[in-house]
Coordinates of C-alpha atoms and ligand atoms in Angstrom, one line a residue:
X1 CA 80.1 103.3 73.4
X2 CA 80.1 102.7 69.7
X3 CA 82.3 104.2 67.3
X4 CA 83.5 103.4 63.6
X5 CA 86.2 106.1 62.8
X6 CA 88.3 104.6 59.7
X7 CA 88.4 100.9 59.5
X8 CA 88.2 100.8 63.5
X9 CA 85.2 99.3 64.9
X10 CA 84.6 99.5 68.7
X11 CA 82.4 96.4 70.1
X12 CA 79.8 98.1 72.4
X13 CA 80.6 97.2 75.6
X14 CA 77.4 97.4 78.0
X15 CA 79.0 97.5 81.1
X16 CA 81.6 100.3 80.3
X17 CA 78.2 102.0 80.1
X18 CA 76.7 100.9 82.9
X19 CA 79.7 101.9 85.1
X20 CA 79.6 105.2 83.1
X21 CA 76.5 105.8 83.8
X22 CA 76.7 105.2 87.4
X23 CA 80.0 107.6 88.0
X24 CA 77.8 110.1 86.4
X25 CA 74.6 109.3 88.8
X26 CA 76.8 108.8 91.4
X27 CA 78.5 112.5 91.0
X28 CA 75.5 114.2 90.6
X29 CA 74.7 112.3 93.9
X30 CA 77.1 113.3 96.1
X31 CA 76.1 116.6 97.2
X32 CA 73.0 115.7 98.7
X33 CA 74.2 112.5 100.1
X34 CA 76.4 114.5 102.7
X35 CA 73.2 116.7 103.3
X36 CA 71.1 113.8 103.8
X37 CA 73.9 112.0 106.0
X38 CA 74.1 109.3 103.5
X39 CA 78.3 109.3 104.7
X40 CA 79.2 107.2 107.4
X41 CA 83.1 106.0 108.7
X42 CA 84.7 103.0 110.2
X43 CA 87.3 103.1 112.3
X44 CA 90.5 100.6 112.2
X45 CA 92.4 99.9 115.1
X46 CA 96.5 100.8 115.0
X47 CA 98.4 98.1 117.1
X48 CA 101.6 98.7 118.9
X49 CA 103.9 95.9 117.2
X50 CA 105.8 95.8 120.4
X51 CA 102.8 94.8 122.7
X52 CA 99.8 94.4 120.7
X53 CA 98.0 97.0 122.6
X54 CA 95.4 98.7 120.8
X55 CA 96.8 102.9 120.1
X56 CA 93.9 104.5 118.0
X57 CA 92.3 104.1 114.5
X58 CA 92.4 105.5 111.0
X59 CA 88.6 106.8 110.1
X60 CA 87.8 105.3 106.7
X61 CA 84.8 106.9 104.9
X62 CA 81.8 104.7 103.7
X63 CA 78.6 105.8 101.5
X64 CA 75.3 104.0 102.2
X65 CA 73.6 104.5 98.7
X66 CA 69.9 104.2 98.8
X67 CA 70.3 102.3 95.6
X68 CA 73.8 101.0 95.4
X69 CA 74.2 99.9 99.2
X70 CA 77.6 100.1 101.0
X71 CA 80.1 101.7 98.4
X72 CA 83.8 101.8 99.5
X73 CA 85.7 105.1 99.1
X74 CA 87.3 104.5 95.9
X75 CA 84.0 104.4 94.4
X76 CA 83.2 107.9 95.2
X77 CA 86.3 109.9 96.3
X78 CA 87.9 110.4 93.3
X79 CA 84.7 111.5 92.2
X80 CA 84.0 113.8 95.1
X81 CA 87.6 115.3 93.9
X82 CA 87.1 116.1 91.1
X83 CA 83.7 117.9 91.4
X84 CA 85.6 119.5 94.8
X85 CA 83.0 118.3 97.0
X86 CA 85.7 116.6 98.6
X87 CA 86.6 119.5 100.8
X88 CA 83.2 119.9 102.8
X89 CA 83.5 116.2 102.9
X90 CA 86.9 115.6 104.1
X91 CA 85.8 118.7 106.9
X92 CA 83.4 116.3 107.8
X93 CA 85.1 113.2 107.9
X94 CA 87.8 115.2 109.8
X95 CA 85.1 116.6 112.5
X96 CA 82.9 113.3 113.1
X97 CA 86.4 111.6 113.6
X98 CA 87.7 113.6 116.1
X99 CA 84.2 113.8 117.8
X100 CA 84.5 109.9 118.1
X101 CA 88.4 110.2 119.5
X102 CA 86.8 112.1 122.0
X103 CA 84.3 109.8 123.0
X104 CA 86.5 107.4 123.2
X105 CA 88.6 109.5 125.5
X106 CA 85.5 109.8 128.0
X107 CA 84.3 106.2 127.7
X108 CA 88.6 105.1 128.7
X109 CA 87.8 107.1 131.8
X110 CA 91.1 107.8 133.6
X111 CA 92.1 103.9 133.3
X112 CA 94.4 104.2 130.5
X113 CA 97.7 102.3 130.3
X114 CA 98.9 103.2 127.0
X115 CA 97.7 107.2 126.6
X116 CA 94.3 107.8 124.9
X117 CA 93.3 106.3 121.8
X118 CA 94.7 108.6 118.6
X119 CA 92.7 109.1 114.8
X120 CA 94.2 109.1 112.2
X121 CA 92.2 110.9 109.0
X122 CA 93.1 111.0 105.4
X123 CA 93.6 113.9 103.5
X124 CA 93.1 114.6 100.1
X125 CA 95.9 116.4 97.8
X126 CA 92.2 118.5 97.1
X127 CA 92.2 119.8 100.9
X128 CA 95.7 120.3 101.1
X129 CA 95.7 123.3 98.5
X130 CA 92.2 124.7 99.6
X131 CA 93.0 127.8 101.8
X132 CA 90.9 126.4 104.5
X133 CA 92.4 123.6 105.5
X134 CA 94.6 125.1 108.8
X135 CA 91.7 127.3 110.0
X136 CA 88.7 124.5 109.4
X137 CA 91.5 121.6 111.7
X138 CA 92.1 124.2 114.2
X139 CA 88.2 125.2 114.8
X140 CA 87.4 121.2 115.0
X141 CA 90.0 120.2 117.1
X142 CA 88.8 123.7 119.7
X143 CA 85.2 123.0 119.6
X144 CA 85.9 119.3 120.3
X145 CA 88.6 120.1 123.0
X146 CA 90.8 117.5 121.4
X147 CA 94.8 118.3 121.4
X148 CA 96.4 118.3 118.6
X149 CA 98.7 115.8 119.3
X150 CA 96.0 113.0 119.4
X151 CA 95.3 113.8 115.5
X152 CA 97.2 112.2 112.3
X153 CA 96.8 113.2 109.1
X154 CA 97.6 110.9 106.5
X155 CA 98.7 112.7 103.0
X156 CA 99.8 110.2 100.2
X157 CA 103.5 110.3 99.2
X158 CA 102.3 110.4 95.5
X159 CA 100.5 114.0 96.3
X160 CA 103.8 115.7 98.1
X161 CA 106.1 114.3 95.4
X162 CA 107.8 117.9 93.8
X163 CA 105.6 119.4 96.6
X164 CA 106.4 123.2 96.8
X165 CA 107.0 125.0 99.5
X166 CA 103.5 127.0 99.3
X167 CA 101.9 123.0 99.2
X168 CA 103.8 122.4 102.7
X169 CA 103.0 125.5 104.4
X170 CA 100.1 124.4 105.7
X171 CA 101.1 121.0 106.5
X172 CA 104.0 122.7 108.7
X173 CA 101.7 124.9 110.5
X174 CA 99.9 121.7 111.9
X175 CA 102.8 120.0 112.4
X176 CA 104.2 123.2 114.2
X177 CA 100.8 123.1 116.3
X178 CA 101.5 119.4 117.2
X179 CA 99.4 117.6 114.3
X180 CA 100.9 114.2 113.2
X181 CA 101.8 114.0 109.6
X182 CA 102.0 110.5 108.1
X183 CA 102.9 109.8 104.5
X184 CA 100.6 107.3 103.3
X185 CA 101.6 104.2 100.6
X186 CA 104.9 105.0 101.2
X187 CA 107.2 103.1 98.8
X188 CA 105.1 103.4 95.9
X189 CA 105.6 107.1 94.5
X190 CA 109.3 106.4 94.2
X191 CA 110.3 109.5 95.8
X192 CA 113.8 110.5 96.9
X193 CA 114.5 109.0 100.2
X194 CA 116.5 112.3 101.0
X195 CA 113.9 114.7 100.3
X196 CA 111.7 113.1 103.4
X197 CA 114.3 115.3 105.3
X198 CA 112.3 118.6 103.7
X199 CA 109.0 117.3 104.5
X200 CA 107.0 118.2 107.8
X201 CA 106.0 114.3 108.2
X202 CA 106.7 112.5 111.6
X203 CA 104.9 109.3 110.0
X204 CA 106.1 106.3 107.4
X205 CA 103.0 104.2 106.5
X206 CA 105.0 101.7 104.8
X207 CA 102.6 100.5 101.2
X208 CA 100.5 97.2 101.8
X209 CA 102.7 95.9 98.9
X210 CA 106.1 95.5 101.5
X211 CA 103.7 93.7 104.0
X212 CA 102.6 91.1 100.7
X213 CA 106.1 90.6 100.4
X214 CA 106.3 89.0 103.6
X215 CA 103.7 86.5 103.2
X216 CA 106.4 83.9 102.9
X217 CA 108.1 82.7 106.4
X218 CA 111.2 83.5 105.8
X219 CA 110.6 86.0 103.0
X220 CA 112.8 87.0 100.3
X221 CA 115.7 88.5 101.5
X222 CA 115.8 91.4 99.0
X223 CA 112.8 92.2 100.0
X224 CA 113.5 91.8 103.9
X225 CA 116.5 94.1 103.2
X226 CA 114.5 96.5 101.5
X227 CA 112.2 96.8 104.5
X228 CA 114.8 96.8 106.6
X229 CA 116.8 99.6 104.8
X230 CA 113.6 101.8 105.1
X231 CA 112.8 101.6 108.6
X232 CA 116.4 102.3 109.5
X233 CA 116.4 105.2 107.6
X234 CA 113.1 106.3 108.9
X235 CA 113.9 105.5 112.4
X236 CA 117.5 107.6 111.8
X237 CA 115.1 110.8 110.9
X238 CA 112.8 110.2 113.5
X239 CA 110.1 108.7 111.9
X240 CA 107.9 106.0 112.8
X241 CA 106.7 103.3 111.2
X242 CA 103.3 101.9 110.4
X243 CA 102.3 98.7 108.2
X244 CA 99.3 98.7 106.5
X245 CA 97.7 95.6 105.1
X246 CA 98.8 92.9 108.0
X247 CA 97.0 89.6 107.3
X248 CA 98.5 86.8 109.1
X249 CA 100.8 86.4 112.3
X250 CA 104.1 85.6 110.7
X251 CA 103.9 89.1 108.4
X252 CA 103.3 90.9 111.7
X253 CA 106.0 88.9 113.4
X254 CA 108.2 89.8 110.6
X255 CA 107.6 93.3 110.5
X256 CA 107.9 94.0 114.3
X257 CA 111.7 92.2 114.2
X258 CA 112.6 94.2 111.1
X259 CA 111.3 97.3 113.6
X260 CA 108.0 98.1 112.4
X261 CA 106.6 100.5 115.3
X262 CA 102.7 99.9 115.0
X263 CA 100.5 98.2 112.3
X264 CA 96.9 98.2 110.7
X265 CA 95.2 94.9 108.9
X266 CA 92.9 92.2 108.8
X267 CA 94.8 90.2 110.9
X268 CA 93.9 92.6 113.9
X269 CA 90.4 93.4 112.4
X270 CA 88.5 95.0 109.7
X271 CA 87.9 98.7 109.8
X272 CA 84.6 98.6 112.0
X273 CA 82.0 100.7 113.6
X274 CA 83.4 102.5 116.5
X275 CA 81.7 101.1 119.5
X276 CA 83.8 98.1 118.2
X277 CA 87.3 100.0 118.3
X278 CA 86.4 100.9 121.9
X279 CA 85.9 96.8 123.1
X280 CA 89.4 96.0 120.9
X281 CA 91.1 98.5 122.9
X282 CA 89.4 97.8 126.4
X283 CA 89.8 94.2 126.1
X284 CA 93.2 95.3 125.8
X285 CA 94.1 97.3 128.0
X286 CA 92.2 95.3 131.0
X287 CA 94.2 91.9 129.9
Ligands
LIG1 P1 94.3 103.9 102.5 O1 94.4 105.2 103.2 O2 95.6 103.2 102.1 O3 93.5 102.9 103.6 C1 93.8 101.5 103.7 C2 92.9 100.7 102.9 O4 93.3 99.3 103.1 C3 91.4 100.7 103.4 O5 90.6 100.5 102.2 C4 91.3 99.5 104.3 O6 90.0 99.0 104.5 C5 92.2 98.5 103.5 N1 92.7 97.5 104.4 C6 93.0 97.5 105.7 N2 93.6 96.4 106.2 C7 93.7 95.6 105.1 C8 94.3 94.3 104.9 O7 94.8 93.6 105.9 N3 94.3 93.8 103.7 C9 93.7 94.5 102.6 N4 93.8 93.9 101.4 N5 93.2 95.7 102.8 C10 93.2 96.3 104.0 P2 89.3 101.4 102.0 O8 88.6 101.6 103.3 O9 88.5 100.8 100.9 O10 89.9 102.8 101.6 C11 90.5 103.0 100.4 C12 91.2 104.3 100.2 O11 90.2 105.4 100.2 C13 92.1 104.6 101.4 O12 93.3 104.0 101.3 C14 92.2 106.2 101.3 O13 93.2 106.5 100.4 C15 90.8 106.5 100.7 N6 90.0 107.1 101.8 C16 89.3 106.4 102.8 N7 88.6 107.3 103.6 C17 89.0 108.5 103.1 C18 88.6 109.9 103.6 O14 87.9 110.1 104.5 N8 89.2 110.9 102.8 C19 90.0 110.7 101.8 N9 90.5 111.7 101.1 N10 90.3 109.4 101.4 C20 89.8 108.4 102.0
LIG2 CA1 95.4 106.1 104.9
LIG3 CA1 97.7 103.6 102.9
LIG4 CA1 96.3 102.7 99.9

């Protein structure tokens, strides 16, 4: 965009309006992309530190753009946000996940070691304020014949920071009903460790930014005591711990002494389609 208020001259800068005038295409978009099932998720596995076995996935949403190819969700959900179309595409997202947990459930068969495979689903500050949100989870999880305790919902620390108690009511009723809770990118909202005691959250996803910290072998102590200080704290409230963002084998070896319970990464694989998740945990589970 051009403009010359006053002495100020703006260079026009072509790809500022390029990228604006894709956000716009791409919001106008959205609404018949989840009609045409243009949405699609991939599934990445969550490994037990302790004994590497395979316990379930978080469902990470993808658009297949007829134009634009494969575009990653902060492309569009920030967008989908803000025009609210996020809600009937988070109940999607939510309901095609927990179809595939089930699936996965019947294709384990009775030969599971470690319990059956759990999903974990993101949820958008957007859903948790939209009346529908307890009715819509309890529907899907009846009509799929999942329990409740095989479901996680991941809610960023940055959207329950100064949460209300009318913001957590509906986040206690699932938690009541056996829902997982997990506060997502923990450690980067700079909340107030002690107000995690008021929250209905049974889950630490410690930020990908700790797990960078420990690239080094040793790594900085600070930043080992930092980790450290965290977990026990968590583990003191009875929270467990994920790490997101595990590249190599000496960050995951690093995490699980500091006491990291389970972790998500790269180093155990990309978020994939889910036939995939199902041979990563069989593989597994069978030795
Ligand atoms: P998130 O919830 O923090 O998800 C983790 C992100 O880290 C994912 O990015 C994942 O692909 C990426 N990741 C996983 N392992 C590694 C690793 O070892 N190294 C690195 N560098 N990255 C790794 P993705 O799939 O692009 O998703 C980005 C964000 O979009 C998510 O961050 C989440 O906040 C949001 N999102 C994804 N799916 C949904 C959804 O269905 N609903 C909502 N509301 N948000 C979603
Ligand atoms: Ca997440
Ligand atoms: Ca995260
Ligand atoms: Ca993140």
């Amino acid at each position: 965009a051009k403009s010359a208020g006053g002495n100020r001259f703006e260079l026009a800068d072509p790809e500022a309006d390029a990228r604006a005038i894709t956000r716009h295409g791409l919001t106008t978009a959205l609404p018949t992309a989840l009609e045409r099932g243009e949405f699609f998720i991939e599934y990445q596995p969550l490994v037990h530190l302790g004994d590497g076995s395979v316990r379930g996935a978080e469902a990470l949403v993808r658009w297949l753009h007829p134009q634009h190819g494969v575009l990653g969700p902060d492309r569009f959900i920030p967008l989908a946000e803000h025009t609210g179309l996020i809600v009937p595409l988070g109940r999607w997202v939510l309901e095609q996940s927990v179809r595939q947990a089930r699936e996965w459930r019947e294709l384990q068969g009775g030969a599971e070691a470690v319990g059956p495979l759990r999903i974990n689903v993101n949820l958008s500050p957007c859903q948790l304020t939209h009346p529908g949100l307890v009715q819509d989870t309890v529907d899907i999880l009846e009509r799929t014949g999942i329990e409740p305790d095989a479901l996680c919902l991941e809610v960023t620390e940055s959207a329950l920071i100064g949460a209300d108690d009318d913001l957590l009511k509906p986040l206690r009723r699932l938690a009541e009903m056996g829902v997982d809770i997990a506060l997502d990118d923990f450690g980067t909202g700079y909340s107030n460790l002690a107000n995690l005691r008021r929250l209905p959250v049974s889950i630490l996803k410690l930020d990908r930014s700790f797990t960078q910290s420990m690239q080094q072998f040793p790594a900085d102590p600070v930043d080992l005591k930092i980790v450290e200080g965290i977990v026990s704290l968590a583990h003191s409230l009875d929270l467990a711990v994920t790490v997101e963002g595990v590249e190599t084998g000496a960050q995951a070896e690093q995490l699980r002494i500091l006491g990291c319970d389970t972790a998500q990464g790269w180093y155990y694989a990309r978020p994939g389609p889910p036939e995939r998740l199902h041979e990563l945990a069989l593989v597994d589970a069978t030795g």
